[in-house]
Amino acid sequence: MTVPLDRHYSVELQVSAERVSQLRRIVAAHLRHWSLDLHVRPVCRALDELLTNVHRHVGDGNTCVLELRWTGRHVTVSVADNSARMPRLLPAGGGLSRVMALSDSWGTCRTTDGKVVWFTRYAEAPNAVGLLPHAPLPGVRTARAVPVAVLV
């Protein structure tokens, strides 16, 4: 199966509690469309943490940019906002600790306008085994034929 490389979705939005659940559904729909059903739950849970952190620490009304990218091998989710305040990994768990647990890698990066927080998951395309019909095995019809002596 040939995988179309570099599937991408990006949206700029104003952060609010209502938008977090709406974006989770949008990202889930993209992942399902890309046949990555097994990754919907962990990706959406980690995305939830990133967007909730923006809402909690940057505030309502500020804009952020969500990007979702699938290269055929990895899904990368990034959230860029306009706050220079860098996130911290807290020892108590939750927040970025949850993102770390749900992803293969994650990180933060300063930008000229603020920062980007991102995570990746290994997500290779599922094999399409069993979707094509197979020819019958040779000799199946002759093996199931009724013997002539029984018909008499």
Coordinates of N, CA, C and O in Angstrom, one line a residue:
M1 N 0.8 -1.2 0.0 CA 0.0 0.0 0.0 C 0.9 1.2 0.0 O 1.8 1.4 0.8
T2 N 0.7 2.1 -0.9 CA 1.4 3.4 -1.0 C 0.7 4.4 -0.1 O -0.5 4.6 -0.2
V3 N 1.5 5.0 0.8 CA 1.0 6.0 1.7 C 1.2 7.4 1.2 O 2.3 7.7 0.8
P4 N 0.2 8.2 1.0 CA 0.4 9.6 0.6 C 1.1 10.3 1.7 O 0.7 10.3 2.9
L5 N 2.2 10.9 1.4 CA 3.1 11.5 2.4 C 2.6 12.9 2.7 O 2.0 13.6 1.9
D6 N 2.9 13.3 3.9 CA 2.7 14.7 4.4 C 1.2 15.1 4.3 O 0.9 16.1 3.7
R7 N 0.4 14.4 5.0 CA -1.0 14.9 5.3 C -0.9 16.0 6.3 O -0.2 15.9 7.3
H8 N -1.7 17.0 6.1 CA -1.5 18.2 7.0 C -2.9 18.9 7.3 O -3.7 19.0 6.4
Y9 N -3.0 19.4 8.5 CA -4.2 20.2 8.8 C -3.7 21.3 9.8 O -2.9 21.0 10.7
S10 N -4.1 22.5 9.6 CA -3.7 23.6 10.4 C -4.9 24.6 10.6 O -5.7 24.8 9.6
V11 N -5.0 25.1 11.8 CA -6.1 26.1 12.0 C -5.6 27.1 13.1 O -4.9 26.7 14.0
E12 N -6.0 28.3 12.8 CA -5.7 29.4 13.8 C -7.0 29.7 14.5 O -8.1 29.7 13.9
L13 N -6.9 29.7 15.9 CA -8.2 29.9 16.6 C -7.9 30.7 17.9 O -6.8 30.9 18.3
Q14 N -9.0 31.2 18.4 CA -9.0 31.9 19.7 C -9.3 30.8 20.7 O -10.2 30.0 20.6
V15 N -8.5 30.8 21.8 CA -8.6 29.8 22.8 C -9.8 30.0 23.7 O -10.0 31.1 24.2
S16 N -10.6 28.9 23.9 CA -11.7 28.9 24.8 C -12.0 27.5 25.2 O -11.6 26.5 24.5
A17 N -12.7 27.3 26.3 CA -13.0 25.9 26.7 C -13.8 25.2 25.7 O -13.7 24.0 25.5
E18 N -14.7 25.9 25.0 CA -15.6 25.2 24.0 C -14.8 24.8 22.8 O -15.1 23.7 22.2
R19 N -13.8 25.6 22.4 CA -13.0 25.2 21.3 C -12.1 24.0 21.5 O -11.8 23.3 20.5
V20 N -11.7 23.7 22.7 CA -10.9 22.6 23.0 C -11.6 21.3 22.6 O -11.1 20.4 21.9
S21 N -12.9 21.1 23.0 CA -13.6 19.9 22.7 C -13.9 19.8 21.2 O -13.9 18.8 20.5
Q22 N -14.2 21.0 20.6 CA -14.5 21.0 19.1 C -13.2 20.6 18.3 O -13.3 19.8 17.4
L23 N -12.0 21.1 18.7 CA -10.8 20.8 18.0 C -10.4 19.3 18.2 O -9.9 18.7 17.3
R24 N -10.8 18.8 19.4 CA -10.5 17.3 19.6 C -11.3 16.5 18.6 O -10.8 15.5 18.0
R25 N -12.6 16.9 18.4 CA -13.4 16.1 17.4 C -12.9 16.3 16.0 O -12.9 15.4 15.2
I26 N -12.4 17.5 15.6 CA -11.9 17.7 14.3 C -10.6 16.9 14.1 O -10.4 16.3 13.0
V27 N -9.7 16.9 15.0 CA -8.5 16.1 14.9 C -8.8 14.6 14.8 O -8.2 13.9 14.0
A28 N -9.8 14.1 15.6 CA -10.2 12.7 15.6 C -10.7 12.4 14.2 O -10.4 11.3 13.7
A29 N -11.5 13.3 13.6 CA -12.0 13.0 12.3 C -10.9 12.9 11.2 O -10.9 12.1 10.3
H30 N -9.9 13.8 11.3 CA -8.7 13.7 10.4 C -8.0 12.4 10.6 O -7.6 11.8 9.6
L31 N -7.7 12.0 11.8 CA -7.0 10.8 12.1 C -7.8 9.6 11.5 O -7.2 8.7 10.9
R32 N -9.1 9.5 11.7 CA -9.9 8.4 11.2 C -9.9 8.5 9.6 O -9.8 7.4 9.0
H33 N -9.9 9.6 9.0 CA -9.9 9.8 7.6 C -8.5 9.2 7.0 O -8.5 8.7 5.9
W34 N -7.5 9.4 7.8 CA -6.1 8.9 7.4 C -5.9 7.5 7.8 O -4.8 7.0 7.8
S35 N -7.0 6.8 8.3 CA -6.9 5.4 8.7 C -6.0 5.2 9.9 O -5.3 4.1 10.0
L36 N -6.0 6.1 10.8 CA -5.2 6.0 12.0 C -6.1 5.9 13.3 O -5.8 6.6 14.3
D37 N -7.1 5.1 13.2 CA -8.1 5.0 14.2 C -7.5 4.6 15.6 O -8.0 5.1 16.6
L38 N -6.4 3.8 15.6 CA -5.8 3.4 16.9 C -5.1 4.5 17.6 O -4.9 4.4 18.8
H39 N -4.9 5.6 16.9 CA -4.2 6.8 17.5 C -5.1 7.9 17.9 O -4.7 8.9 18.5
V40 N -6.4 7.7 17.7 CA -7.3 8.8 18.0 C -7.3 9.2 19.5 O -7.2 10.3 19.8
R41 N -7.5 8.2 20.3 CA -7.6 8.4 21.7 C -6.3 9.0 22.3 O -6.4 10.1 23.0
P42 N -5.2 8.4 22.1 CA -4.0 9.0 22.8 C -3.6 10.4 22.2 O -3.2 11.3 22.9
V43 N -3.8 10.6 20.9 CA -3.5 11.9 20.3 C -4.4 13.0 20.8 O -4.0 14.0 21.2
C44 N -5.7 12.6 20.9 CA -6.7 13.6 21.4 C -6.5 13.9 22.9 O -6.7 15.1 23.3
R45 N -6.1 12.9 23.6 CA -5.9 13.2 25.1 C -4.6 14.1 25.2 O -4.7 15.0 26.1
A46 N -3.6 13.9 24.5 CA -2.4 14.7 24.6 C -2.7 16.1 24.0 O -2.3 17.1 24.6
L47 N -3.5 16.2 22.9 CA -3.9 17.5 22.4 C -4.7 18.3 23.4 O -4.5 19.5 23.6
D48 N -5.6 17.6 24.1 CA -6.4 18.2 25.2 C -5.5 18.9 26.2 O -5.8 20.0 26.6
E49 N -4.4 18.2 26.6 CA -3.5 18.9 27.5 C -2.9 20.1 27.0 O -2.8 21.1 27.7
L50 N -2.4 20.1 25.7 CA -1.8 21.2 25.1 C -2.7 22.4 25.0 O -2.4 23.5 25.4
L51 N -3.9 22.2 24.5 CA -4.9 23.2 24.4 C -5.4 23.8 25.7 O -5.6 25.0 25.9
T52 N -5.6 22.9 26.7 CA -6.0 23.3 28.0 C -4.9 24.2 28.7 O -5.2 25.1 29.4
N53 N -3.7 23.8 28.5 CA -2.6 24.6 29.0 C -2.6 26.0 28.4 O -2.3 27.0 29.1
V54 N -2.8 26.1 27.1 CA -2.9 27.4 26.5 C -4.1 28.2 27.1 O -3.9 29.4 27.4
H55 N -5.2 27.6 27.2 CA -6.4 28.2 27.8 C -6.1 28.7 29.2 O -6.4 29.8 29.6
R56 N -5.5 27.8 30.0 CA -5.2 28.1 31.4 C -4.1 29.1 31.6 O -4.2 30.0 32.5
H57 N -3.0 29.1 30.9 CA -1.9 29.9 31.1 C -1.7 31.1 30.2 O -1.1 32.1 30.6
V58 N -2.3 31.1 29.0 CA -2.2 32.2 28.1 C -3.5 33.0 28.2 O -3.4 34.2 28.2
G59 N -4.6 32.4 28.4 CA -5.9 33.1 28.6 C -6.8 33.1 27.4 O -6.5 32.8 26.3
D60 N -8.1 33.3 27.7 CA -9.2 33.4 26.7 C -8.9 34.5 25.8 O -8.3 35.6 26.1
G61 N -9.3 34.4 24.5 CA -9.2 35.4 23.6 C -7.8 35.5 22.8 O -7.8 36.1 21.8
N62 N -6.8 34.9 23.3 CA -5.5 34.9 22.6 C -5.6 33.8 21.5 O -6.3 32.9 21.6
T63 N -4.9 34.1 20.5 CA -4.9 33.1 19.4 C -3.8 32.1 19.5 O -2.7 32.4 20.1
C64 N -4.0 31.0 18.9 CA -3.0 30.0 18.8 C -3.2 29.2 17.5 O -4.2 29.4 16.9
V65 N -2.1 28.5 17.1 CA -2.2 27.8 15.8 C -2.0 26.3 16.2 O -1.0 26.0 16.8
L66 N -2.9 25.5 15.7 CA -2.8 24.0 15.9 C -2.4 23.5 14.5 O -3.1 23.8 13.5
E67 N -1.4 22.6 14.6 CA -1.0 21.9 13.3 C -1.0 20.4 13.6 O -0.5 20.0 14.6
L68 N -1.5 19.7 12.7 CA -1.6 18.2 12.7 C -0.9 17.8 11.4 O -1.3 18.2 10.3
R69 N 0.1 16.9 11.5 CA 0.8 16.4 10.3 C 1.1 14.9 10.5 O 1.5 14.5 11.5
W70 N 0.8 14.2 9.4 CA 1.2 12.8 9.3 C 2.1 12.6 8.1 O 1.7 12.9 7.0
T71 N 3.3 12.0 8.3 CA 4.2 11.8 7.3 C 4.2 10.4 6.7 O 4.9 10.1 5.8
G72 N 3.3 9.6 7.2 CA 3.2 8.2 6.8 C 3.9 7.3 7.8 O 3.7 6.1 7.8
R73 N 4.7 7.9 8.7 CA 5.4 7.1 9.8 C 5.1 7.8 11.1 O 5.1 7.0 12.1
H74 N 4.9 9.1 11.2 CA 4.7 9.8 12.4 C 3.6 10.8 12.3 O 3.5 11.4 11.3
V75 N 2.9 10.9 13.4 CA 1.9 12.0 13.6 C 2.5 13.0 14.5 O 3.0 12.7 15.6
T76 N 2.5 14.3 14.1 CA 3.1 15.4 14.9 C 1.9 16.4 15.1 O 1.3 16.8 14.2
V77 N 1.8 16.7 16.4 CA 0.8 17.7 16.7 C 1.5 18.9 17.4 O 2.4 18.6 18.3
S78 N 1.3 20.1 17.0 CA 2.0 21.3 17.6 C 0.9 22.3 17.8 O 0.0 22.5 17.1
V79 N 1.2 23.1 18.9 CA 0.3 24.2 19.3 C 1.3 25.4 19.5 O 2.1 25.3 20.4
A80 N 1.1 26.4 18.7 CA 1.9 27.6 18.9 C 1.0 28.7 19.5 O -0.2 28.9 19.0
D81 N 1.5 29.5 20.4 CA 0.8 30.6 21.0 C 1.7 31.8 21.1 O 2.8 31.7 20.8
N82 N 1.1 32.9 21.6 CA 1.8 34.2 21.6 C 2.3 34.5 23.0 O 2.7 35.7 23.2
S83 N 2.5 33.6 23.8 CA 3.0 33.8 25.2 C 4.5 33.4 25.2 O 4.8 32.3 24.8
A84 N 5.3 34.2 25.8 CA 6.8 33.8 25.9 C 7.0 32.9 27.1 O 8.1 32.4 27.3
R85 N 6.0 32.8 28.0 CA 6.2 31.9 29.2 C 6.2 30.4 28.7 O 5.3 29.9 28.2
M86 N 7.4 29.8 29.0 CA 7.6 28.4 28.6 C 7.0 27.5 29.6 O 7.0 27.7 30.8
P87 N 6.4 26.4 29.1 CA 5.8 25.4 30.0 C 6.8 24.6 30.8 O 8.0 24.5 30.4
R88 N 6.4 24.1 31.9 CA 7.3 23.3 32.8 C 6.7 21.9 33.0 O 5.5 21.8 33.1
L89 N 7.6 21.0 33.1 CA 7.2 19.6 33.5 C 7.1 19.5 35.0 O 8.1 19.6 35.7
L90 N 5.9 19.3 35.5 CA 5.7 19.3 36.9 C 5.9 17.8 37.4 O 5.4 16.9 36.8
P91 N 6.5 17.6 38.6 CA 6.7 16.3 39.1 C 5.4 15.6 39.6 O 5.3 14.4 39.7
A92 N 4.3 16.4 39.8 CA 3.0 15.8 40.3 C 2.3 15.1 39.2 O 1.3 14.4 39.5
G93 N 2.7 15.2 38.0 CA 1.9 14.5 36.9 C 0.9 15.5 36.3 O 0.8 16.6 36.7
G94 N 0.2 15.0 35.3 CA -0.7 15.8 34.5 C 0.0 16.7 33.6 O 1.2 16.8 33.6
G95 N -0.7 17.5 32.8 CA -0.1 18.5 32.0 C 0.9 17.8 31.0 O 0.6 16.9 30.3
L96 N 2.1 18.4 31.0 CA 3.1 17.8 30.1 C 3.6 16.4 30.4 O 4.0 15.7 29.6
S97 N 3.4 16.0 31.7 CA 3.7 14.6 32.0 C 2.8 13.7 31.3 O 3.2 12.6 30.9
R98 N 1.5 14.0 31.2 CA 0.6 13.2 30.4 C 0.9 13.2 28.9 O 0.9 12.2 28.3
V99 N 1.3 14.4 28.4 CA 1.7 14.4 27.0 C 2.9 13.5 26.8 O 3.0 12.8 25.8
M100 N 3.9 13.5 27.7 CA 5.1 12.7 27.6 C 4.7 11.2 27.6 O 5.2 10.4 26.9
A101 N 3.7 10.8 28.4 CA 3.3 9.4 28.6 C 2.6 9.0 27.3 O 2.6 7.8 27.0
L102 N 1.9 9.9 26.6 CA 1.1 9.5 25.5 C 1.8 9.6 24.1 O 1.2 9.3 23.1
S103 N 3.0 10.1 24.2 CA 3.7 10.3 22.9 C 5.1 9.6 22.9 O 5.6 9.1 23.9
D104 N 5.7 9.6 21.7 CA 7.0 9.0 21.6 C 8.1 10.1 21.8 O 9.2 9.8 22.2
S105 N 7.8 11.3 21.5 CA 8.7 12.4 21.8 C 7.9 13.7 21.9 O 6.7 13.8 21.4
W106 N 8.4 14.7 22.6 CA 7.7 15.9 22.7 C 8.8 17.0 23.0 O 9.9 16.7 23.3
G107 N 8.3 18.3 22.9 CA 9.3 19.3 23.1 C 8.6 20.7 23.1 O 7.4 20.8 22.8
T108 N 9.4 21.7 23.4 CA 9.0 23.1 23.3 C 10.1 23.9 22.5 O 11.2 23.5 22.5
C109 N 9.6 25.0 21.9 CA 10.6 25.8 21.2 C 10.1 27.3 21.2 O 8.9 27.5 21.0
R110 N 11.0 28.2 21.6 CA 10.7 29.6 21.5 C 10.6 30.0 20.1 O 11.3 29.6 19.2
T111 N 9.7 31.0 19.8 CA 9.5 31.6 18.5 C 9.6 33.1 18.7 O 9.7 33.6 19.8
T112 N 9.7 33.8 17.6 CA 9.7 35.3 17.7 C 8.4 35.9 18.3 O 8.5 36.9 19.0
D113 N 7.3 35.1 18.2 CA 6.0 35.6 18.7 C 5.6 34.9 20.0 O 4.6 35.3 20.6
G114 N 6.3 33.9 20.4 CA 5.9 33.2 21.6 C 6.6 31.9 21.8 O 7.8 31.8 21.9
K115 N 5.8 30.8 21.6 CA 6.4 29.4 21.7 C 5.6 28.4 20.9 O 4.4 28.7 20.6
V116 N 6.2 27.2 20.7 CA 5.5 26.1 20.2 C 5.7 24.9 21.1 O 6.8 24.7 21.6
V117 N 4.7 24.2 21.4 CA 4.8 22.9 22.1 C 4.3 21.8 21.2 O 3.2 22.0 20.6
W118 N 5.0 20.7 21.1 CA 4.7 19.7 20.1 C 4.9 18.3 20.7 O 5.6 18.2 21.7
F119 N 4.3 17.3 20.1 CA 4.6 15.9 20.4 C 4.4 15.1 19.1 O 3.7 15.5 18.2
T120 N 5.0 13.9 19.1 CA 4.9 13.0 18.0 C 4.6 11.6 18.5 O 4.9 11.3 19.6
R121 N 3.9 10.9 17.6 CA 3.7 9.4 17.9 C 4.0 8.7 16.6 O 3.7 9.1 15.5
Y122 N 4.6 7.5 16.8 CA 4.9 6.6 15.7 C 3.5 6.1 15.2 O 2.7 5.6 16.0
A123 N 3.2 6.3 13.9 CA 1.9 6.0 13.4 C 2.1 5.6 11.9 O 1.8 6.4 11.0
E124 N 2.4 4.3 11.7 CA 2.6 3.8 10.4 C 1.2 3.5 9.8 O 0.3 3.1 10.6
A125 N 1.0 3.5 8.5 CA -0.3 3.2 7.9 C -0.6 1.7 8.2 O 0.3 0.9 8.0
P126 N -1.8 1.4 8.5 CA -2.2 0.0 8.6 C -2.1 -0.7 7.3 O -2.4 -0.1 6.3
N127 N -1.8 -2.0 7.4 CA -1.8 -2.8 6.1 C -3.2 -3.1 5.7 O -4.1 -3.3 6.5
A128 N -3.4 -3.2 4.4 CA -4.7 -3.4 3.9 C -4.9 -4.9 3.6 O -5.5 -5.3 2.6
V129 N -4.4 -5.8 4.4 CA -4.4 -7.2 4.2 C -5.9 -7.7 4.4 O -6.6 -7.3 5.3
G130 N -6.3 -8.6 3.5 CA -7.6 -9.2 3.6 C -8.7 -8.4 2.9 O -9.8 -8.8 2.9
L131 N -8.3 -7.3 2.3 CA -9.4 -6.5 1.6 C -9.6 -6.9 0.2 O -10.7 -6.6 -0.4
L132 N -8.6 -7.6 -0.4 CA -8.8 -8.1 -1.8 C -9.3 -9.5 -1.8 O -8.8 -10.3 -1.0
P133 N -10.2 -9.9 -2.7 CA -10.6 -11.3 -2.8 C -9.5 -12.2 -3.2 O -8.6 -11.8 -4.0
H134 N -9.5 -13.4 -2.8 CA -8.4 -14.4 -3.2 C -9.1 -15.4 -4.1 O -10.3 -15.7 -3.9
A135 N -8.3 -15.9 -5.0 CA -8.8 -17.0 -5.9 C -9.0 -18.2 -5.1 O -8.2 -18.4 -4.1
P136 N -9.9 -19.1 -5.4 CA -10.1 -20.3 -4.7 C -8.9 -21.2 -4.8 O -8.2 -21.2 -5.8
L137 N -8.6 -22.0 -3.9 CA -7.5 -22.9 -3.9 C -7.7 -24.0 -5.0 O -8.9 -24.4 -5.2
P138 N -6.7 -24.4 -5.7 CA -6.9 -25.4 -6.7 C -7.3 -26.7 -6.1 O -6.8 -27.1 -5.1
G139 N -8.2 -27.4 -6.8 CA -8.6 -28.7 -6.3 C -9.7 -28.7 -5.3 O -10.2 -29.7 -4.9
V140 N -10.2 -27.5 -4.9 CA -11.3 -27.5 -3.9 C -12.5 -28.1 -4.4 O -13.2 -28.9 -3.8
R141 N -12.9 -27.8 -5.7 CA -14.2 -28.3 -6.2 C -14.1 -29.8 -6.4 O -15.1 -30.5 -6.2
T142 N -13.0 -30.4 -6.9 CA -12.9 -31.8 -7.1 C -12.9 -32.5 -5.7 O -13.4 -33.6 -5.7
A143 N -12.3 -32.0 -4.7 CA -12.3 -32.6 -3.4 C -13.7 -32.7 -2.8 O -14.0 -33.6 -2.0
R144 N -14.6 -31.8 -3.1 CA -15.9 -31.8 -2.5 C -16.9 -32.4 -3.4 O -18.1 -32.5 -3.0
A145 N -16.5 -32.9 -4.5 CA -17.5 -33.6 -5.4 C -18.0 -34.9 -4.8 O -17.3 -35.6 -4.1
V146 N -19.3 -35.1 -5.0 CA -19.9 -36.3 -4.5 C -19.5 -37.5 -5.3 O -19.5 -37.5 -6.6
P147 N -19.1 -38.6 -4.7 CA -18.7 -39.8 -5.5 C -19.8 -40.3 -6.3 O -21.0 -40.3 -5.9
V148 N -19.5 -40.9 -7.5 CA -20.5 -41.4 -8.4 C -21.3 -42.6 -7.8 O -22.5 -42.7 -8.0
A149 N -20.6 -43.4 -7.0 CA -21.2 -44.6 -6.5 C -22.4 -44.3 -5.5 O -23.3 -45.0 -5.4
V150 N -22.3 -43.1 -4.9 CA -23.3 -42.7 -3.9 C -24.6 -42.3 -4.6 O -25.7 -42.4 -4.1
L151 N -24.5 -41.7 -5.8 CA -25.6 -41.2 -6.5 C -26.4 -42.4 -7.1 O -27.6 -42.2 -7.4
V152 N -25.9 -43.5 -7.3 CA -26.7 -44.6 -7.9 C -27.7 -45.3 -7.0 O -27.8 -45.3 -5.9

